[in-house]
Short mmCIF file of C-alpha atoms (C1' of nucleotides) in Angstrom, two decimals:
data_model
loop_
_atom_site.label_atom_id
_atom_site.label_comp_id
_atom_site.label_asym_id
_atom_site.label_seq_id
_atom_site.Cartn_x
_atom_site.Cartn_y
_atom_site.Cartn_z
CA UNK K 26 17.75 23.03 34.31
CA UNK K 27 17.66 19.01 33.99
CA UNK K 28 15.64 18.84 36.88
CA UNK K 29 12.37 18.25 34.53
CA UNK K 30 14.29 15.83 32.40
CA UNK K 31 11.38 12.95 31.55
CA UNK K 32 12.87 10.68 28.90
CA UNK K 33 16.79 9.91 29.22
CA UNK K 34 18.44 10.90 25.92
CA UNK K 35 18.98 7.20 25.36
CA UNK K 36 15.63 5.29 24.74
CA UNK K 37 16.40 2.28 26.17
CA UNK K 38 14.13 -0.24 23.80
CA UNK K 39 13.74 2.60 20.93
CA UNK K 40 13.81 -0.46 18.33
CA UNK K 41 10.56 -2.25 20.31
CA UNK K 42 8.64 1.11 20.50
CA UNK K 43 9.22 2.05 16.72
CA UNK K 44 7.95 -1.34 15.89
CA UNK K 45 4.62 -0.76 18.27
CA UNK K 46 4.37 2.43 16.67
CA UNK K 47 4.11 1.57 13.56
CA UNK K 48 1.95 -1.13 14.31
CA UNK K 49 -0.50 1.43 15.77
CA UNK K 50 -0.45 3.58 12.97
CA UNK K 51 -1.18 1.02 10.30
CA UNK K 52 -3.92 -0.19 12.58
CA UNK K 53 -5.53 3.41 13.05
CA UNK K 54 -5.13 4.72 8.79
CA UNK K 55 -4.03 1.62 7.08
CA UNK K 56 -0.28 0.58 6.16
CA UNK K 57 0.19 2.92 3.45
CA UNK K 58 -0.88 6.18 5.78
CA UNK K 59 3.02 5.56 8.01
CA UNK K 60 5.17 7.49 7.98
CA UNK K 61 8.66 7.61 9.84
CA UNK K 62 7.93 11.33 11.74
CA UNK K 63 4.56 9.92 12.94
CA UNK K 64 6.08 7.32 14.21
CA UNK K 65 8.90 8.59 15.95
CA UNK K 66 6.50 11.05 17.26
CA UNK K 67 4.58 8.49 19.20
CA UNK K 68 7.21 6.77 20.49
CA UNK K 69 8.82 10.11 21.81
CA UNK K 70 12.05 10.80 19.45
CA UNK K 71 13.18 12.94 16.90
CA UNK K 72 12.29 12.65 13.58
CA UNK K 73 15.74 11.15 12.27
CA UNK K 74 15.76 8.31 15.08
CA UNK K 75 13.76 5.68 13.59
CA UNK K 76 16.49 5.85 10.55
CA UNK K 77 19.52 4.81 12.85
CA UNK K 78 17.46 1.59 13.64
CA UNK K 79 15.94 0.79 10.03
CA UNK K 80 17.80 2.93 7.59
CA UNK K 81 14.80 4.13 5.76
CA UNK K 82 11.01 3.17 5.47
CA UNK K 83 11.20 0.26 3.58
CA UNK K 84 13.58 -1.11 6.40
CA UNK K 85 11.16 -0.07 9.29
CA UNK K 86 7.85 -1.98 7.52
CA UNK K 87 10.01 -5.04 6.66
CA UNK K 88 11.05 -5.27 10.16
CA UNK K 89 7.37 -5.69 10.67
CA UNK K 90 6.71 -7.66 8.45
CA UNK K 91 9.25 -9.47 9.15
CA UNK K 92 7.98 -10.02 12.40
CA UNK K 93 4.66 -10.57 10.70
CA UNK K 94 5.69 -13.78 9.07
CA UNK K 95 7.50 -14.47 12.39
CA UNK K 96 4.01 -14.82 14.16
CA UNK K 97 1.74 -16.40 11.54
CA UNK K 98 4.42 -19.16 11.54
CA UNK K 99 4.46 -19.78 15.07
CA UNK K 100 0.29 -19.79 14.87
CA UNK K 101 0.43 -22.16 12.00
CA UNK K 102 2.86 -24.34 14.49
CA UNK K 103 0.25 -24.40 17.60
CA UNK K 104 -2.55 -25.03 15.68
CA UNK K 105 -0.89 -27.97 14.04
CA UNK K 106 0.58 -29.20 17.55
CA UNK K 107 -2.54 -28.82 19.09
CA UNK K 108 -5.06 -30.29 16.98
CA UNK K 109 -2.79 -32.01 14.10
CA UNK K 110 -5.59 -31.10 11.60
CA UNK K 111 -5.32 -29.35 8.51
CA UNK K 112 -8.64 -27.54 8.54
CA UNK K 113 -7.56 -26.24 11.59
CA UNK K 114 -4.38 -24.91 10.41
CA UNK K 115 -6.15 -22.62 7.94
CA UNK K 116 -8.58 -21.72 10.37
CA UNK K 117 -5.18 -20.67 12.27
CA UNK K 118 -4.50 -18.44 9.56
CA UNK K 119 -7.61 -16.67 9.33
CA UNK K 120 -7.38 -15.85 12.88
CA UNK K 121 -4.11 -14.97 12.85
CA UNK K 122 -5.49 -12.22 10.31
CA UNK K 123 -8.59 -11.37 12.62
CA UNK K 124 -5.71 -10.67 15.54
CA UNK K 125 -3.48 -9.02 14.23
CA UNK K 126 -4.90 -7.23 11.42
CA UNK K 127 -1.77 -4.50 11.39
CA UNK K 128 0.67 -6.86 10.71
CA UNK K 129 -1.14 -8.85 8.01
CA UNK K 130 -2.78 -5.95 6.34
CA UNK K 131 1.13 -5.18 5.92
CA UNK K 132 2.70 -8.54 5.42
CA UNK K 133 1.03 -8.70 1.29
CA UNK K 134 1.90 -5.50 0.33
CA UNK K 135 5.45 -6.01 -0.88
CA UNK K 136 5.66 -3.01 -2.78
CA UNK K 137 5.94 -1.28 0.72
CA UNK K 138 8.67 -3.16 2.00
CA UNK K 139 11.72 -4.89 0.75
CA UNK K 140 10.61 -8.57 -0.57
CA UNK K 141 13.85 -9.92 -0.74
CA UNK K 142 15.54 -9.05 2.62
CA UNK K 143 16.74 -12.66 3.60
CA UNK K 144 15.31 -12.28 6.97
CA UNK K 145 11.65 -11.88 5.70
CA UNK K 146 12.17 -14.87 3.09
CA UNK K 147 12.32 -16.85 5.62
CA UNK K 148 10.29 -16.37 7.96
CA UNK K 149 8.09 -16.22 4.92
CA UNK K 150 9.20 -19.56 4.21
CA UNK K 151 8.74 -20.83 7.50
CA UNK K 152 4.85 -19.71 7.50
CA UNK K 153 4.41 -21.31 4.04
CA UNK K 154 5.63 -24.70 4.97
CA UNK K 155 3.11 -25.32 7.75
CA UNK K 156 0.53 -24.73 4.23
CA UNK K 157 2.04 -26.70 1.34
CA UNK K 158 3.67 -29.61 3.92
CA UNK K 159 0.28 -30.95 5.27
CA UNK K 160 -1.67 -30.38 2.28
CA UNK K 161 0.52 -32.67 0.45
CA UNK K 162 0.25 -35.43 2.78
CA UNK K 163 -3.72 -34.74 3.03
CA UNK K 164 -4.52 -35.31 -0.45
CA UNK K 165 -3.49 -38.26 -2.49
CA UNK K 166 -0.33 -39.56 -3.50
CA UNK K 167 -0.08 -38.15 -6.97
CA UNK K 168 3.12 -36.37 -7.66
CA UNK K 169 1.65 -32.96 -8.15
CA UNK K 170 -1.94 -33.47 -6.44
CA UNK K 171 0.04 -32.78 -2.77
CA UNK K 172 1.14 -29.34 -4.43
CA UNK K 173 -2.31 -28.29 -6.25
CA UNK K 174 -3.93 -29.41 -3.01
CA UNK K 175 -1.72 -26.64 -1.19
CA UNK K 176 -2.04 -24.06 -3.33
CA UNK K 177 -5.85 -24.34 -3.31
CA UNK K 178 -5.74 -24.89 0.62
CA UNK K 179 -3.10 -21.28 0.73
CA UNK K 180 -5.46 -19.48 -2.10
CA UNK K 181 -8.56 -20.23 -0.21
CA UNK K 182 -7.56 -18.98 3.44
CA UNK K 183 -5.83 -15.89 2.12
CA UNK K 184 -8.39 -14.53 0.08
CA UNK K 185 -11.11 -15.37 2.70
CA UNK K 186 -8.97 -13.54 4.63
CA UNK K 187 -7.88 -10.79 2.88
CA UNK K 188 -11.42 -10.60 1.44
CA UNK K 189 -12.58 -10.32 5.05
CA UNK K 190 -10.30 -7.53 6.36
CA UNK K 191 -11.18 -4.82 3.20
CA UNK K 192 -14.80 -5.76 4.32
CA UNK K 193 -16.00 -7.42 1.10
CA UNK K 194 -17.43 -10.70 2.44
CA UNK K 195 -21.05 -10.67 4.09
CA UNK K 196 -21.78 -9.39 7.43
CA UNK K 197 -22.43 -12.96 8.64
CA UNK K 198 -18.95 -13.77 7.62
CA UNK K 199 -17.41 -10.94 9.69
CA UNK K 200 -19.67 -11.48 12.95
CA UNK K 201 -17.96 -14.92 13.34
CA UNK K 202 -15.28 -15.15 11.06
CA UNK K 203 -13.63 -18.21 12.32
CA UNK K 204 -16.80 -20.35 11.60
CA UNK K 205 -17.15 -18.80 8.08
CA UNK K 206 -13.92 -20.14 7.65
CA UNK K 207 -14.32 -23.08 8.91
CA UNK K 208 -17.41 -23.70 6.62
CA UNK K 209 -15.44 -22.42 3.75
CA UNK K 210 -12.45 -24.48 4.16
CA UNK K 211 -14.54 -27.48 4.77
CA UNK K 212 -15.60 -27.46 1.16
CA UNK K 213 -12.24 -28.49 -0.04
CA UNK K 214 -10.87 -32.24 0.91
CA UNK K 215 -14.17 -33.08 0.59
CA UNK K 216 -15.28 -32.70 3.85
CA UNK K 217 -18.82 -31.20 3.07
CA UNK K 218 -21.30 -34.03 2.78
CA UNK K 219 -23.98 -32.50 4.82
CA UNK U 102 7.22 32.58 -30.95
CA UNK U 103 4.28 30.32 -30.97
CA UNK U 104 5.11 28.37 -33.91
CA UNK U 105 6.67 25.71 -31.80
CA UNK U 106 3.84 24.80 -29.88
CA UNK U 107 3.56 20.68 -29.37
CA UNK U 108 0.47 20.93 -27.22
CA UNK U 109 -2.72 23.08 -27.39
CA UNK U 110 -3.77 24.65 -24.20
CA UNK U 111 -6.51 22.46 -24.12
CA UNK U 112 -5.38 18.12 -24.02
CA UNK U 113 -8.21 17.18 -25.71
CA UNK U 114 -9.09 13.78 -23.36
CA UNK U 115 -7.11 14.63 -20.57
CA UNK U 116 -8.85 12.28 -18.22
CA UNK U 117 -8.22 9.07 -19.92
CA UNK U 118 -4.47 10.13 -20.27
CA UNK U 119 -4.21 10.30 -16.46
CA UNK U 120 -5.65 7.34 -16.26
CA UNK U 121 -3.31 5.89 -18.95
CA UNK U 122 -0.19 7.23 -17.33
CA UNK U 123 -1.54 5.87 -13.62
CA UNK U 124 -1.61 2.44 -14.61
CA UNK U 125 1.94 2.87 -15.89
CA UNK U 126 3.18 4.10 -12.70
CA UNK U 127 1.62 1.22 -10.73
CA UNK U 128 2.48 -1.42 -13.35
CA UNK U 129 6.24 -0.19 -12.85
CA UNK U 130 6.81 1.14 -9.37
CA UNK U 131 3.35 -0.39 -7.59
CA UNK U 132 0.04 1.31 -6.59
CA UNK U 133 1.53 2.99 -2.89
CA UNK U 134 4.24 4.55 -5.91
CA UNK U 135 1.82 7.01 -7.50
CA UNK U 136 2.26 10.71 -7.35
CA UNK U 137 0.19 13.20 -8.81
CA UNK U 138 3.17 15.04 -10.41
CA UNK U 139 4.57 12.17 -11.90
CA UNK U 140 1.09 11.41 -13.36
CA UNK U 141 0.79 14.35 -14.57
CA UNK U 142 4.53 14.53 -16.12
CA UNK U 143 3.77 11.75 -18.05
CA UNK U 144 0.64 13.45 -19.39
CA UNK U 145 2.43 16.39 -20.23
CA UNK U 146 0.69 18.70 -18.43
CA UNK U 147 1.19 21.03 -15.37
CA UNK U 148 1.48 19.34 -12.07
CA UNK U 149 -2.29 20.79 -10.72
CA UNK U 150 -4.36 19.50 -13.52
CA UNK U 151 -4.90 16.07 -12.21
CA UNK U 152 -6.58 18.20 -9.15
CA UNK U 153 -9.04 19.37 -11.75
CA UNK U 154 -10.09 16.16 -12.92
CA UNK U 155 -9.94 13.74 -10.04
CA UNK U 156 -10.31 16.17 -6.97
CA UNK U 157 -7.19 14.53 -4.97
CA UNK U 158 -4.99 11.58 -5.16
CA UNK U 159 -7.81 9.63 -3.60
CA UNK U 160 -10.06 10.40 -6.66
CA UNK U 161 -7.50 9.58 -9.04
CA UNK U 162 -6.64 6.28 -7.65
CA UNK U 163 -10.17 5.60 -6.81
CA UNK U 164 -11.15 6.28 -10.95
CA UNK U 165 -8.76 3.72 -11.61
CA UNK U 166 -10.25 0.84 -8.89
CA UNK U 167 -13.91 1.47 -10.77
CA UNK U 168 -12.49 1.14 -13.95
CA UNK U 169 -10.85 -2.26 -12.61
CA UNK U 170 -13.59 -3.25 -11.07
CA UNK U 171 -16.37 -2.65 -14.53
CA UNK U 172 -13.60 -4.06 -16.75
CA UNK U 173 -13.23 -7.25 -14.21
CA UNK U 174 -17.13 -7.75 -14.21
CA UNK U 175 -16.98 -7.58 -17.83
CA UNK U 176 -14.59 -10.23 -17.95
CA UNK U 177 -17.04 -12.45 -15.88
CA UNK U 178 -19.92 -11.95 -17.77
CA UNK U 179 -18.08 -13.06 -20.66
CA UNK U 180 -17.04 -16.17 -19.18
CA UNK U 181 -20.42 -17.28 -18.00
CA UNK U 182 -21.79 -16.59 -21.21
CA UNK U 183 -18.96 -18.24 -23.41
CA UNK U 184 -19.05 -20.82 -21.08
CA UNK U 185 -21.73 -21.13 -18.84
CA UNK U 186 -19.27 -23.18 -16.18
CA UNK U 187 -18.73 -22.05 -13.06
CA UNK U 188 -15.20 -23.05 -12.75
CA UNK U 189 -14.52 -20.89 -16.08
CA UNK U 190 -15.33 -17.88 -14.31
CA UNK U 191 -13.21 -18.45 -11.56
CA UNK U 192 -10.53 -18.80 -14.10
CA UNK U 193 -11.24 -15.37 -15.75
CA UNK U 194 -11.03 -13.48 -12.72
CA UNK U 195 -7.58 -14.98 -12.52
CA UNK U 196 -6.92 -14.14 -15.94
CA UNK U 197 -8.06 -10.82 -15.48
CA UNK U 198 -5.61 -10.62 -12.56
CA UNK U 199 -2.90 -11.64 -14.73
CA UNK U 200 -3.73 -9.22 -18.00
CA UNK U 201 -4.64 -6.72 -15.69
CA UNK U 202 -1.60 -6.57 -13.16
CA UNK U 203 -1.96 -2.63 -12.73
CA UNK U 204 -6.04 -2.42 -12.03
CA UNK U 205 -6.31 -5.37 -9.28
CA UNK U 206 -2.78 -4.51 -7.70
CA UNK U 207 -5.24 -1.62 -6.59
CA UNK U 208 -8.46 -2.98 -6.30
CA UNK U 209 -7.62 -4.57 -3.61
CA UNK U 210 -6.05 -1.66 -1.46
CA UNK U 211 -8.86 0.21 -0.22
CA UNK U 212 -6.45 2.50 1.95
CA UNK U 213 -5.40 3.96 -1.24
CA UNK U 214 -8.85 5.14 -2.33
CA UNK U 215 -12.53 6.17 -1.24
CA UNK U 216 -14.04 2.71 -0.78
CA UNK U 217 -17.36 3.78 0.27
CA UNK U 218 -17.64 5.97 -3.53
CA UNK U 219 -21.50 4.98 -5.22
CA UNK U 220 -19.70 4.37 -8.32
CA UNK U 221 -16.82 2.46 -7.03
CA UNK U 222 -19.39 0.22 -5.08
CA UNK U 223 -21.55 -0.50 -7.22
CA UNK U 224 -18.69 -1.64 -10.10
CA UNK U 225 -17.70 -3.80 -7.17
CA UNK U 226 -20.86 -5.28 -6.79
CA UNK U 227 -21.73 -5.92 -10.20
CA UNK U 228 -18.56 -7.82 -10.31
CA UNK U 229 -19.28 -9.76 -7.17
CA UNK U 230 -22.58 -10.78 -8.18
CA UNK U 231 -20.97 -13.51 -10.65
CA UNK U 232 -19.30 -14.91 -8.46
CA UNK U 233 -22.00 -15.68 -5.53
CA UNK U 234 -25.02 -15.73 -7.70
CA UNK U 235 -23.48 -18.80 -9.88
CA UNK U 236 -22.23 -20.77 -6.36
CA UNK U 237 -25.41 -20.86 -5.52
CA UNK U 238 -27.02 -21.94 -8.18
CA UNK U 239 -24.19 -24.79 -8.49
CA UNK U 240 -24.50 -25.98 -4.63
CA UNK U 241 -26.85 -27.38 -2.97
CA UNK U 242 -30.43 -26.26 -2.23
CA UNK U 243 -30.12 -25.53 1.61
CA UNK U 244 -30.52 -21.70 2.25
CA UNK U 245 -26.73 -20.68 4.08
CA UNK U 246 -24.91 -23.12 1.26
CA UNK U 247 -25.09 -21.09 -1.35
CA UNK U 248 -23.34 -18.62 -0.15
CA UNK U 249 -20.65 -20.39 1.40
CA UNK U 250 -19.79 -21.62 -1.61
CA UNK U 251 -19.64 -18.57 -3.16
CA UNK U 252 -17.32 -17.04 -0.25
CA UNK U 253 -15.42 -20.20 -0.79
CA UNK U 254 -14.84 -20.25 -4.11
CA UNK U 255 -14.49 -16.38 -4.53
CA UNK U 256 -11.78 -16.91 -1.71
CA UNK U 257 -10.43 -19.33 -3.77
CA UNK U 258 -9.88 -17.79 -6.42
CA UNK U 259 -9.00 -13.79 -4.69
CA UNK U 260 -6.37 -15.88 -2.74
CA UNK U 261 -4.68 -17.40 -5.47
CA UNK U 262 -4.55 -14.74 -7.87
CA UNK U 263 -3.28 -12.35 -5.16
CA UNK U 264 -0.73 -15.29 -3.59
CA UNK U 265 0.31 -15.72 -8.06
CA UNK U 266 0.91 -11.53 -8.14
CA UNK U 267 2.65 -11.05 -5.27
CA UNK U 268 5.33 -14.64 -6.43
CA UNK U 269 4.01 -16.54 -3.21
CA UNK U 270 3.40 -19.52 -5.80
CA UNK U 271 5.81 -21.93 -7.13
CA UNK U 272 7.06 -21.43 -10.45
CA UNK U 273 5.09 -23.60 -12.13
CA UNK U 274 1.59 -22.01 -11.25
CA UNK U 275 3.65 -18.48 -12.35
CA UNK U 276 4.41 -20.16 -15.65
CA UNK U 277 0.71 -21.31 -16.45
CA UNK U 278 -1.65 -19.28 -14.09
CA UNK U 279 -4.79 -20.15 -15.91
CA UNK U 280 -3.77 -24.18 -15.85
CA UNK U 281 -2.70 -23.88 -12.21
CA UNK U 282 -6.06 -22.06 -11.28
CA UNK U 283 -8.12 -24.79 -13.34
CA UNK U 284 -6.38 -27.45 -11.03
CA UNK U 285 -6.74 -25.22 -7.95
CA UNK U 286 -10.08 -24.52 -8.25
CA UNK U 287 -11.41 -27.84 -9.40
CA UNK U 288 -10.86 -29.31 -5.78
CA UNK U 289 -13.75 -27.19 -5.09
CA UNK U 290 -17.14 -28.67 -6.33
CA UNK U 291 -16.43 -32.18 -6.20
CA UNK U 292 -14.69 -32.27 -9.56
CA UNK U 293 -11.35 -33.83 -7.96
CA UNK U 294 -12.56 -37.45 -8.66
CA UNK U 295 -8.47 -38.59 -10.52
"C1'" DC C 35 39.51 7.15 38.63
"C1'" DG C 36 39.49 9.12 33.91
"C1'" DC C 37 39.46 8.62 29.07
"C1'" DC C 38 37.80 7.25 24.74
"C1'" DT C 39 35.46 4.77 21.24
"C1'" DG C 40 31.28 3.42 19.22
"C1'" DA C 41 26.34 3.26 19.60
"C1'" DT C 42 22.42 6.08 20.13
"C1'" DC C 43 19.80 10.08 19.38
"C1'" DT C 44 19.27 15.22 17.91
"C1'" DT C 45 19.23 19.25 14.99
"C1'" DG C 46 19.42 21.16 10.50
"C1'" DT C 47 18.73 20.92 5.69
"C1'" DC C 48 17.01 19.75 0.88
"C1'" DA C 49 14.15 17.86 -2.86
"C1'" DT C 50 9.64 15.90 -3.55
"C1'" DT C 51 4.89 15.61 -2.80
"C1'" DG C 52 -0.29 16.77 -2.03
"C1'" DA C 53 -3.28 20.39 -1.62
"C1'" DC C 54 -4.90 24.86 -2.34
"C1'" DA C 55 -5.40 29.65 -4.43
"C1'" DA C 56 -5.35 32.69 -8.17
"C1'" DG C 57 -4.86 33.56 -12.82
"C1'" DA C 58 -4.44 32.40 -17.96
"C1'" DT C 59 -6.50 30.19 -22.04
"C1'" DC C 60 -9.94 28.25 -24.67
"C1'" DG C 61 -14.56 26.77 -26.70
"C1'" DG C 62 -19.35 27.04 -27.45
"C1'" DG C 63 -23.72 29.23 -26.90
"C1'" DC C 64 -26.26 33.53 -27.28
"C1'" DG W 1295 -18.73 39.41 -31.49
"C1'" DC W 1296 -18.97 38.62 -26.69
"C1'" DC W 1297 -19.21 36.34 -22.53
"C1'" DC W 1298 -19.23 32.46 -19.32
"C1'" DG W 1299 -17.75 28.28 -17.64
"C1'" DA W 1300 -14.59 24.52 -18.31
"C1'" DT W 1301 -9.86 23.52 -18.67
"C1'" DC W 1302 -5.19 24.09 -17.54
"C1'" DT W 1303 -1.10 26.88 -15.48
"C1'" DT W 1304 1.78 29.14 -12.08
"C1'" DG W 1305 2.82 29.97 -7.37
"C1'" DT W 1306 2.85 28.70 -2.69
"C1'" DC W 1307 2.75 26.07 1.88
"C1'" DA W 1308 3.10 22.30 5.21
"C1'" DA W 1309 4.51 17.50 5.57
"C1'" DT W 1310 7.54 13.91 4.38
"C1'" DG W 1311 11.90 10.91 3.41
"C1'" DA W 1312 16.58 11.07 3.25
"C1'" DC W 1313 20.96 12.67 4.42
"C1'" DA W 1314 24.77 15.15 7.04
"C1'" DA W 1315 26.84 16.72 11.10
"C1'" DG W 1316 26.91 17.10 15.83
"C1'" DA W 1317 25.53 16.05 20.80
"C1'" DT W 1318 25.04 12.57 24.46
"C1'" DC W 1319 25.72 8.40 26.66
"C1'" DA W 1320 27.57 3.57 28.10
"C1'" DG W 1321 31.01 0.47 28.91
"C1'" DG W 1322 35.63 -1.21 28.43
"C1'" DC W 1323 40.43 -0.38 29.36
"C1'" DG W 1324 44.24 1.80 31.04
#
DNA sequence: CGCCTGATCTTGTCATTGACAAGATCGGGC
DNA sequence: GCCCGATCTTGTCAATGACAAGATCAGGCG
């Protein structure tokens, strides 16, 4: 009677799939719409399985946004390596948000997951440093200018990009968000002399 | 056997106490916490009469994102006209942020709420309109400017009061938002001349 | 080759929640 | 003095998160 057997009882990457799932979830009704039977549904398990891999919710959406941070800071990384710009980093950041909208619509919620897992501080951590390092070098010398300059830099690619994803910046903005930004960004460090 | 009766029948302003006893919830627990029943424990009443008042949790939670969103525009008319500065009014919508921890932790979580409501959008708009219509004004004449510096400095802003709510900023900026924002936002504009 | 120990996944259950239906209570107009 | 609609209650159902207990499997070790 084993003869129509599809799935073997053990999943073989049941960890990977839960994470996809979820991802496709939060993508499809937003991050507060998962929910751990949904998601064990699509990946093909029982409604309990998800648990033995994250313990409870909270667990399963830090894991992603865990994984979140994980990614931004490796973005952050190439577009510093590649172009050694600063602009360009935060332009990096806004399309990191444009690509993987799941993870970032996620990643500043913190009520949803556990903010202080150790894991996700720091790979938070890792993200922030590609911000508040080369600002600091990019503005001038001043003790506390280097940090003000970062903050500002952070404040203004986040909220363009959160302010892009919940749909509340022009429709120009969202046809070609990464030259919105770009124009945007280029108003601090006084790059906008036109 | 009536003579202990606390409560009439009747609440008396039933609607504002929900509202009241929402803003609790999310200032304790966070907006994705809410629950109709608990709402509605706190009010005292039965757990169906939010349904009466709000329609569904959506209506509830989208109630309290209008009334964040007129009391936020209210903030920023007050600002320009105490002021008349542009960077003031950036600094009272982080003020408002701050004093108003429960209203914008929602505002901005559209997956909570119906964000295509009339009366939600138009609050919204009413708000937004003091913070592009004064950018323009303050930039340059050429047509697209304008509004770039209004998504930049509304970014600006957004970010950094989101980043400051969420403790993504150092302690300092959590000690004295409204300094911090003053410093933040006056790299936009050309006002960073130290 | 066979066992057996732990990891993986399932089934079953319970309290809580959101939504709906039906009924009770009240207030104000006629 | 009555009636009608607004307000609020009680009762119910499916879905969910969390937990407990059991089934299945894989790999090491004799």
């Amino acid at each position: 009677m084993a003869s129509e057997r599809v799935r073997p009882y053990h999943h073989g990457d049941l960890r990977r799939a839960l994470l996809r799932a979820t991802i496709e979830v939060i993508a499809e009704r937003g991050p507060s719409a998962v929910s751990m039977r949904e998601v064990a549904r699509r990946a093909g398990v029982s409604h309990a399985a998800p648990a033995h891999h994250f313990g409870d919710k909270a667990g399963l959406l830090t894991a992603v946004a865990t994984e979140g941070f994980t990614l931004l800071a490796e973005s952050l990384r190439g577009a510093q390596e590649r172009t050694g710009e600063f602009l360009e980093i935060g332009v990096a950041y806004v399309r990191f948000a444009v690509s993987n909208r799941a993870h970032f619509a996620l990643m500043f919620r913190p009520d949803l997951y556990r903010a202080d897992d150790p894991q996700l501080v720091a790979a938070k951590q890792a993200a922030a440093r590609f911000l508040y390092g080369p600002a600091a070098a990019a503005s001038g010398r001043r003790a506390g200018r280097g940090r003000d300059a970062g903050i500002a830099a952070w404040s203004l690619v986040h909220g363009f990009a959160t302010l892009l994803l919940d749909g509340n910046l022009p429709p120009a903005a969202r046809r070609d968000p990464e030259a919105a930004a770009r124009r945007a960004a280029s108003h601090l460090f006084g790059a906008h002399r036109g």
